[in-house]
Short mmCIF file of C-alpha atoms in Angstrom, two decimals:
data_model
loop_
_atom_site.label_atom_id
_atom_site.label_comp_id
_atom_site.label_asym_id
_atom_site.label_seq_id
_atom_site.Cartn_x
_atom_site.Cartn_y
_atom_site.Cartn_z
CA MET A 4 126.71 117.40 94.49
CA ALA A 5 126.61 117.35 91.00
CA THR A 6 124.09 118.84 88.46
CA THR A 7 121.06 117.73 89.02
CA ARG A 8 119.51 115.87 85.47
CA ARG A 9 116.08 116.94 83.99
CA THR A 10 114.87 113.84 83.84
CA ASP A 11 115.02 113.82 87.87
CA ILE A 12 113.76 116.96 87.89
CA GLU A 13 110.35 115.88 85.89
CA VAL A 14 110.25 112.55 87.49
CA ARG A 15 110.06 114.43 91.13
CA VAL A 16 107.55 116.95 89.94
CA ARG A 17 105.40 114.79 88.10
CA GLU A 18 104.72 112.43 91.21
CA ALA A 19 104.53 115.66 93.59
CA LEU A 20 101.39 116.55 90.81
CA ARG A 21 100.21 112.95 91.25
CA VAL A 22 100.01 113.38 95.41
CA LEU A 23 98.56 116.43 94.50
CA ARG A 24 95.59 115.88 92.58
CA ALA A 25 94.98 112.50 95.39
CA ALA A 26 95.54 114.31 98.65
CA GLY A 27 95.16 117.51 98.36
CA LYS A 28 98.58 118.65 99.42
CA VAL A 29 102.29 118.00 97.83
CA GLU A 30 103.86 115.81 100.22
CA ASP A 31 107.98 116.62 98.90
CA ALA A 32 109.01 118.98 101.64
CA GLY A 33 111.92 120.12 99.05
CA LEU A 34 108.93 121.14 96.54
CA GLU A 35 107.32 124.17 96.48
CA LEU A 36 104.56 125.21 93.95
CA LYS A 37 104.81 129.09 92.59
CA GLY A 38 102.25 130.05 90.76
CA SER A 39 102.98 133.26 89.11
CA PRO A 40 106.60 133.56 88.74
CA PRO A 41 107.39 136.06 92.09
CA SER A 42 109.64 138.85 92.38
CA ALA A 43 113.19 137.64 92.60
CA GLU A 44 114.61 140.53 95.27
CA THR A 45 111.41 139.88 97.48
CA LYS A 46 112.19 135.86 97.23
CA ALA A 47 116.08 135.62 97.55
CA ALA A 48 115.52 135.46 101.57
CA GLN A 49 112.70 132.54 100.90
CA LEU A 50 114.65 130.64 98.33
CA ALA A 51 118.45 131.04 100.66
CA GLY A 52 116.27 129.73 103.81
CA ALA A 53 114.99 126.77 102.01
CA ALA A 54 118.70 126.00 100.57
CA ASN A 55 119.67 126.64 104.01
CA ALA A 56 116.75 124.08 105.72
CA SER A 57 117.57 121.10 103.15
CA GLY A 58 120.39 119.52 104.23
CA GLY A 59 122.16 119.49 101.33
CA GLU A 60 119.24 118.00 99.28
CA SER A 61 118.26 119.70 96.22
CA ILE A 62 115.16 122.11 96.43
CA VAL A 63 112.63 122.49 93.56
CA TRP A 64 110.21 125.78 92.72
CA VAL A 65 107.39 124.77 90.13
CA PHE A 66 106.46 128.07 88.29
CA GLY A 67 103.49 127.87 86.23
CA ILE A 68 100.70 126.17 88.85
CA ALA A 69 99.59 127.03 92.37
CA ASP A 70 99.62 125.57 95.58
CA ASP A 71 95.87 124.71 94.92
CA GLY A 72 96.25 122.75 91.68
CA ALA A 73 95.26 126.14 89.50
CA PHE A 74 97.50 126.12 86.05
CA VAL A 75 98.94 129.85 85.70
CA ASP A 76 99.95 131.54 82.51
CA ILE A 77 103.00 131.66 82.17
CA SER A 78 104.07 131.64 78.43
CA GLY A 79 105.80 134.84 78.25
CA PHE A 80 108.23 134.35 81.07
CA GLU A 81 111.62 134.19 80.87
CA PHE A 82 113.75 132.57 83.49
CA ASP A 83 117.23 133.98 82.67
CA ASP A 84 115.95 137.40 82.84
CA TRP A 85 114.16 136.96 86.13
CA PHE A 86 117.01 134.78 87.57
CA ALA A 87 119.96 137.77 86.47
CA ARG A 88 118.55 139.66 89.20
CA MET A 89 118.95 137.05 92.25
CA PRO A 90 122.72 136.58 92.55
CA GLY A 91 122.54 140.54 93.63
CA GLN A 92 120.79 139.66 96.76
CA PHE A 93 123.09 137.14 98.01
CA ASP A 94 126.31 137.73 99.78
CA GLY A 95 127.87 134.85 98.65
CA PRO A 96 127.78 132.18 97.04
CA TYR A 97 123.82 131.37 96.29
CA PRO A 98 121.68 128.39 94.83
CA GLU A 99 122.20 127.10 91.43
CA PRO A 100 119.34 126.45 89.13
CA THR A 101 118.97 123.82 86.46
CA ILE A 102 115.79 124.21 84.74
CA ALA A 103 113.29 121.62 83.05
CA TRP A 104 109.70 123.36 80.97
CA LEU A 105 107.08 120.34 80.89
CA ASP A 106 103.94 120.21 79.59
CA HIS A 107 101.50 119.19 82.49
CA GLU A 108 97.78 118.21 81.10
CA GLY A 109 98.34 120.74 77.96
CA ASN A 110 99.80 123.50 80.12
CA ALA A 111 103.41 124.58 80.37
CA ILE A 112 105.12 124.96 83.65
CA LEU A 113 108.61 125.61 84.47
CA ALA A 114 110.27 122.99 87.36
CA VAL A 115 113.98 125.12 88.64
CA SER A 116 115.88 122.91 90.89
CA PHE A 117 118.30 124.39 93.07
CA ARG A 118 121.87 123.25 94.63
CA THR A 119 122.14 123.46 97.67
CA ASP A 120 125.58 122.29 98.41
CA HIS A 121 127.02 125.53 99.45
CA ALA A 122 125.30 126.39 102.86
CA PRO A 123 125.27 128.65 104.54
CA TYR A 124 123.41 130.94 102.07
CA VAL A 125 123.33 135.23 103.05
CA VAL A 126 121.17 137.64 102.01
CA LYS A 127 121.10 141.70 101.49
CA ARG A 128 117.79 142.35 103.83
CA VAL A 129 115.80 144.48 101.61
CA ALA A 130 115.28 147.15 103.63
CA ASP A 131 118.52 148.32 104.35
CA PRO A 132 121.34 145.92 102.11
CA ARG A 133 123.93 147.29 104.09
CA GLN A 134 122.75 144.24 106.79
CA ARG A 135 122.75 140.86 106.28
CA GLU A 136 120.56 137.79 106.99
CA THR A 137 120.57 133.83 107.06
CA PRO A 138 117.44 132.92 106.84
CA TRP A 139 116.00 129.85 107.26
CA ARG A 140 112.86 128.09 105.67
CA GLU A 141 109.85 126.54 108.10
CA GLY A 142 107.08 125.09 106.45
CA ALA A 143 105.41 128.60 104.85
CA HIS A 144 107.46 131.22 106.58
CA THR A 145 111.32 131.71 106.05
CA ARG A 146 113.09 133.21 109.99
CA THR A 147 116.24 134.01 110.72
CA ALA A 148 118.39 130.79 111.47
CA THR A 149 118.77 130.20 115.17
CA ARG A 150 122.20 128.99 116.76
CA SER A 151 121.75 125.58 116.52
CA GLU A 152 120.86 125.64 112.67
CA LEU A 153 123.81 127.86 111.62
CA ILE A 154 126.31 124.85 113.35
CA ARG A 155 123.98 122.53 111.43
CA MET A 156 124.48 124.08 108.19
CA LEU A 157 128.60 124.02 108.64
CA LEU A 158 128.57 120.43 109.60
CA PRO A 159 129.58 118.02 107.25
CA GLN A 160 126.15 116.91 105.75
CA ALA A 161 125.90 113.07 104.79
CA ARG A 162 124.28 112.87 100.92
CA LEU A 163 121.53 110.54 100.67
CA PRO A 164 121.39 107.35 98.39
CA HIS A 165 120.53 107.61 95.42
CA ILE A 166 118.09 104.57 95.00
CA GLU A 167 116.56 103.26 91.60
CA ILE A 168 113.82 100.81 91.39
CA LEU A 169 114.58 98.39 88.83
CA GLY A 170 111.38 96.49 88.94
CA GLY A 171 108.16 96.07 91.64
CA SER A 172 104.59 95.15 91.90
CA VAL A 173 102.02 95.28 94.21
CA ALA A 174 100.40 91.54 93.66
CA PHE A 175 97.34 89.76 94.76
CA GLU A 176 97.70 86.58 95.41
CA PRO A 177 94.87 84.10 96.10
CA GLN A 178 94.44 82.57 99.57
CA PRO A 179 94.99 78.94 99.63
CA GLY A 180 91.57 76.63 99.25
CA GLN A 181 90.03 79.92 98.21
CA SER A 182 87.99 81.05 95.23
CA PRO A 183 90.58 83.47 93.38
CA ASP A 184 87.34 85.60 93.08
CA LEU A 185 86.74 86.13 96.20
CA VAL A 186 89.41 87.72 98.29
CA LYS A 187 92.93 88.20 97.82
CA ASP A 188 96.17 88.80 99.99
CA VAL A 189 97.89 92.22 99.16
CA VAL A 190 101.86 91.66 99.03
CA PHE A 191 104.77 93.62 97.89
CA ALA A 192 107.43 93.11 95.71
CA ALA A 193 110.51 95.01 94.87
CA GLU A 194 114.27 95.17 93.33
CA LEU A 195 115.64 98.51 94.14
CA PHE A 196 119.40 99.43 92.69
CA VAL A 197 121.03 101.67 95.69
CA ASP A 198 124.34 104.15 95.31
CA PRO A 199 125.34 105.34 98.72
CA ALA A 200 126.81 108.49 97.61
CA ASP A 201 129.06 107.96 100.37
CA ALA A 202 132.43 106.40 100.81
CA ASN A 203 131.97 105.22 104.47
CA GLY A 204 129.02 102.93 103.04
CA PHE A 205 126.29 102.30 105.96
CA HIS A 206 123.67 99.58 107.12
CA LEU A 207 120.37 99.02 106.39
CA SER A 208 118.38 97.96 109.18
CA LYS A 209 115.70 95.86 108.81
CA HIS A 210 114.06 96.35 111.74
CA ARG A 211 113.82 100.33 111.35
CA CYS A 212 111.94 99.62 107.40
CA GLU A 213 108.16 99.72 107.02
CA LEU A 214 106.05 99.84 103.63
CA SER A 215 102.40 100.88 103.13
CA VAL A 216 100.50 100.52 100.73
CA GLN A 217 97.50 102.66 99.41
CA LEU A 218 94.59 101.30 97.82
CA GLY A 219 91.76 103.39 97.17
CA GLU A 220 90.83 104.19 100.55
CA LYS A 221 92.24 101.18 102.03
CA THR A 222 95.88 101.78 103.47
CA PHE A 223 97.68 98.44 104.46
CA VAL A 224 100.90 98.64 106.93
CA ALA A 225 103.99 96.62 106.54
CA THR A 226 105.87 96.82 109.70
CA ALA A 227 109.24 95.45 110.36
CA GLY A 228 108.20 91.75 111.11
CA ASN A 229 106.83 92.01 107.44
CA VAL A 230 109.47 93.31 105.55
CA ALA A 231 112.22 90.94 103.91
CA LEU A 232 115.09 92.48 103.28
CA GLN A 233 117.65 90.31 100.42
CA ALA A 234 121.35 91.21 99.17
CA THR A 235 120.49 89.73 95.90
CA ASP A 236 123.40 90.61 94.38
CA HIS A 237 125.65 88.99 97.03
CA GLU A 238 123.91 85.58 95.82
CA ARG A 239 125.24 86.23 92.53
CA TYR A 240 128.54 87.83 93.64
CA PRO A 241 129.63 86.89 96.56
CA GLN A 242 132.94 88.03 96.44
CA THR A 243 132.74 91.26 94.86
CA ALA A 244 128.77 92.38 95.42
CA ALA A 245 128.71 95.77 97.59
CA VAL A 246 125.61 95.31 99.47
CA ARG A 247 125.98 92.53 102.13
CA PRO A 248 123.74 90.75 104.44
CA THR A 249 124.16 91.45 107.73
CA SER A 250 122.24 89.80 111.38
CA ALA A 251 120.45 92.79 111.12
CA GLY A 252 119.67 93.98 107.41
CA LEU A 253 122.01 94.89 104.60
CA HIS A 254 125.52 96.40 104.98
CA ILE A 255 125.98 98.94 101.99
CA GLN A 256 129.36 99.73 101.01
CA GLY A 257 128.82 100.87 97.13
CA PRO A 258 126.27 100.21 94.31
CA GLY A 259 124.45 96.82 93.99
CA SER A 260 121.06 95.80 94.38
CA PHE A 261 118.67 94.42 96.90
CA ALA A 262 115.12 92.91 96.93
CA LEU A 263 112.61 94.26 99.55
CA ASN A 264 109.45 91.92 99.53
CA THR A 265 106.68 91.81 102.48
CA THR A 266 104.26 88.69 103.56
CA ARG A 267 101.27 89.10 103.36
CA ILE A 268 100.02 92.60 104.56
CA GLY A 269 96.13 92.61 104.13
CA GLN A 270 93.38 91.36 102.18
CA LEU A 271 91.25 92.88 99.10
CA PRO A 272 87.69 91.60 98.10
CA ALA A 273 87.42 90.82 94.65
CA ASP A 274 85.27 92.86 93.33
CA VAL A 275 86.70 96.37 95.41
CA LEU A 276 90.13 95.07 93.44
CA ASN A 277 88.29 95.20 90.33
CA GLY A 278 87.14 99.26 90.53
CA LEU A 279 91.08 100.25 91.07
CA THR A 280 93.82 101.39 88.83
CA GLU A 281 96.81 102.36 90.92
CA ALA A 282 98.49 101.94 94.59
CA THR A 283 100.77 104.66 96.43
CA VAL A 284 103.13 103.05 98.02
CA VAL A 285 105.11 104.72 100.63
CA ILE A 286 108.54 103.30 101.93
CA THR A 287 110.75 103.61 105.03
CA LEU A 288 114.15 102.64 105.06
CA GLY A 289 116.21 103.06 108.05
CA PHE A 290 119.45 103.41 107.27
CA GLY A 291 122.26 103.92 110.17
CA PRO A 292 124.48 106.96 110.83
CA PRO A 293 125.14 109.47 108.88
CA VAL A 294 122.10 108.61 106.69
CA GLY A 295 119.08 108.04 109.06
CA LEU A 296 115.42 107.36 108.66
CA VAL A 297 114.42 108.08 105.54
CA GLN A 298 111.02 107.97 103.19
CA ALA A 299 109.77 108.16 99.25
CA ARG A 300 106.65 107.69 98.14
CA VAL A 301 105.80 105.69 94.67
CA THR A 302 102.95 105.25 91.95
CA THR A 303 102.34 102.00 90.23
CA ARG A 304 101.48 103.06 86.64
CA ALA A 305 100.35 99.52 84.99
CA PHE A 306 97.79 96.86 85.97
CA ALA A 307 97.88 93.45 84.69
CA ARG A 308 97.51 89.91 85.91
CA ASP A 309 96.74 90.94 89.48
CA ARG A 310 99.82 92.86 89.73
CA MET A 311 100.06 96.44 89.80
CA MET A 312 103.66 97.09 88.11
CA ILE A 313 105.90 99.98 89.31
CA VAL A 314 107.79 101.38 85.83
CA PRO A 315 111.62 100.22 85.74
CA GLY A 316 113.61 102.57 86.46
CA THR A 317 111.79 104.86 88.83
CA LEU A 318 113.78 107.12 91.03
CA LEU A 319 112.60 107.09 94.81
CA ALA A 320 112.80 110.86 96.08
CA LEU A 321 114.35 110.12 99.23
CA ALA A 322 113.81 112.95 101.96
CA ARG A 323 114.93 112.56 105.69
CA ARG A 324 112.12 111.73 108.13
#
């Protein structure tokens, strides 16, 4: 696993904070808001548990903002001094950090992304350092890993693909024969770049793909019958494309692009649309083994000409379902 880029950390954290403001909670299972930096000695088990449960994907701790959204002053916090005490709490490898200082609403916050590709992580018990424990993080609680969880950690884990939105939008189209000032049809279209991060590749099954669009208090859902997958690279370069169409979806053998589009997934009165500034899109992709079902949330950033646009280059923070 390569070291996480600081730009990737920032994208993931800012999306989590946007969801926190909108929904009152963080929905990224691999990201925790810590507020004040906790004691490194007492939090080693929590870090190990989160890393062991992550399936090999990076986890992020954010200092300077609590889980209720309240800011905490960490201007004097020295991460290197704090983390220097952490490795001594582990028996063997420990999750390696990459840090990114961010400005959020005029406040300094620190995002720390931890690599988790050397699980299982074993820690020394605080009460008796001679004893060892393999922790497991479940929700807000840390406990000792079960036998089945230990086996899961030791089995090879398929890495999640890298997916980037090359361009996309939620569009509002006038209905045929109707005044555009009355009701608009809601549709979604995007072109995505995918890097499978796995030498064997995998299949993306259309019947397992879904998409939802939240506009204000309304949520529109596109099930498999409304979703279309298109191997755009294969149409341009049929002999060399790494993303190819199949009767049931797409086969992704290497880096390439594909289109994800929907038919009409709902209707919105034009006067309601005029009061909206953004949309939240939840994309569910049904990959075959060894990846499985994954989901990501993305927010539009600009509204022009009956379209809410997704910023090109937006990385999808995928999580297994």
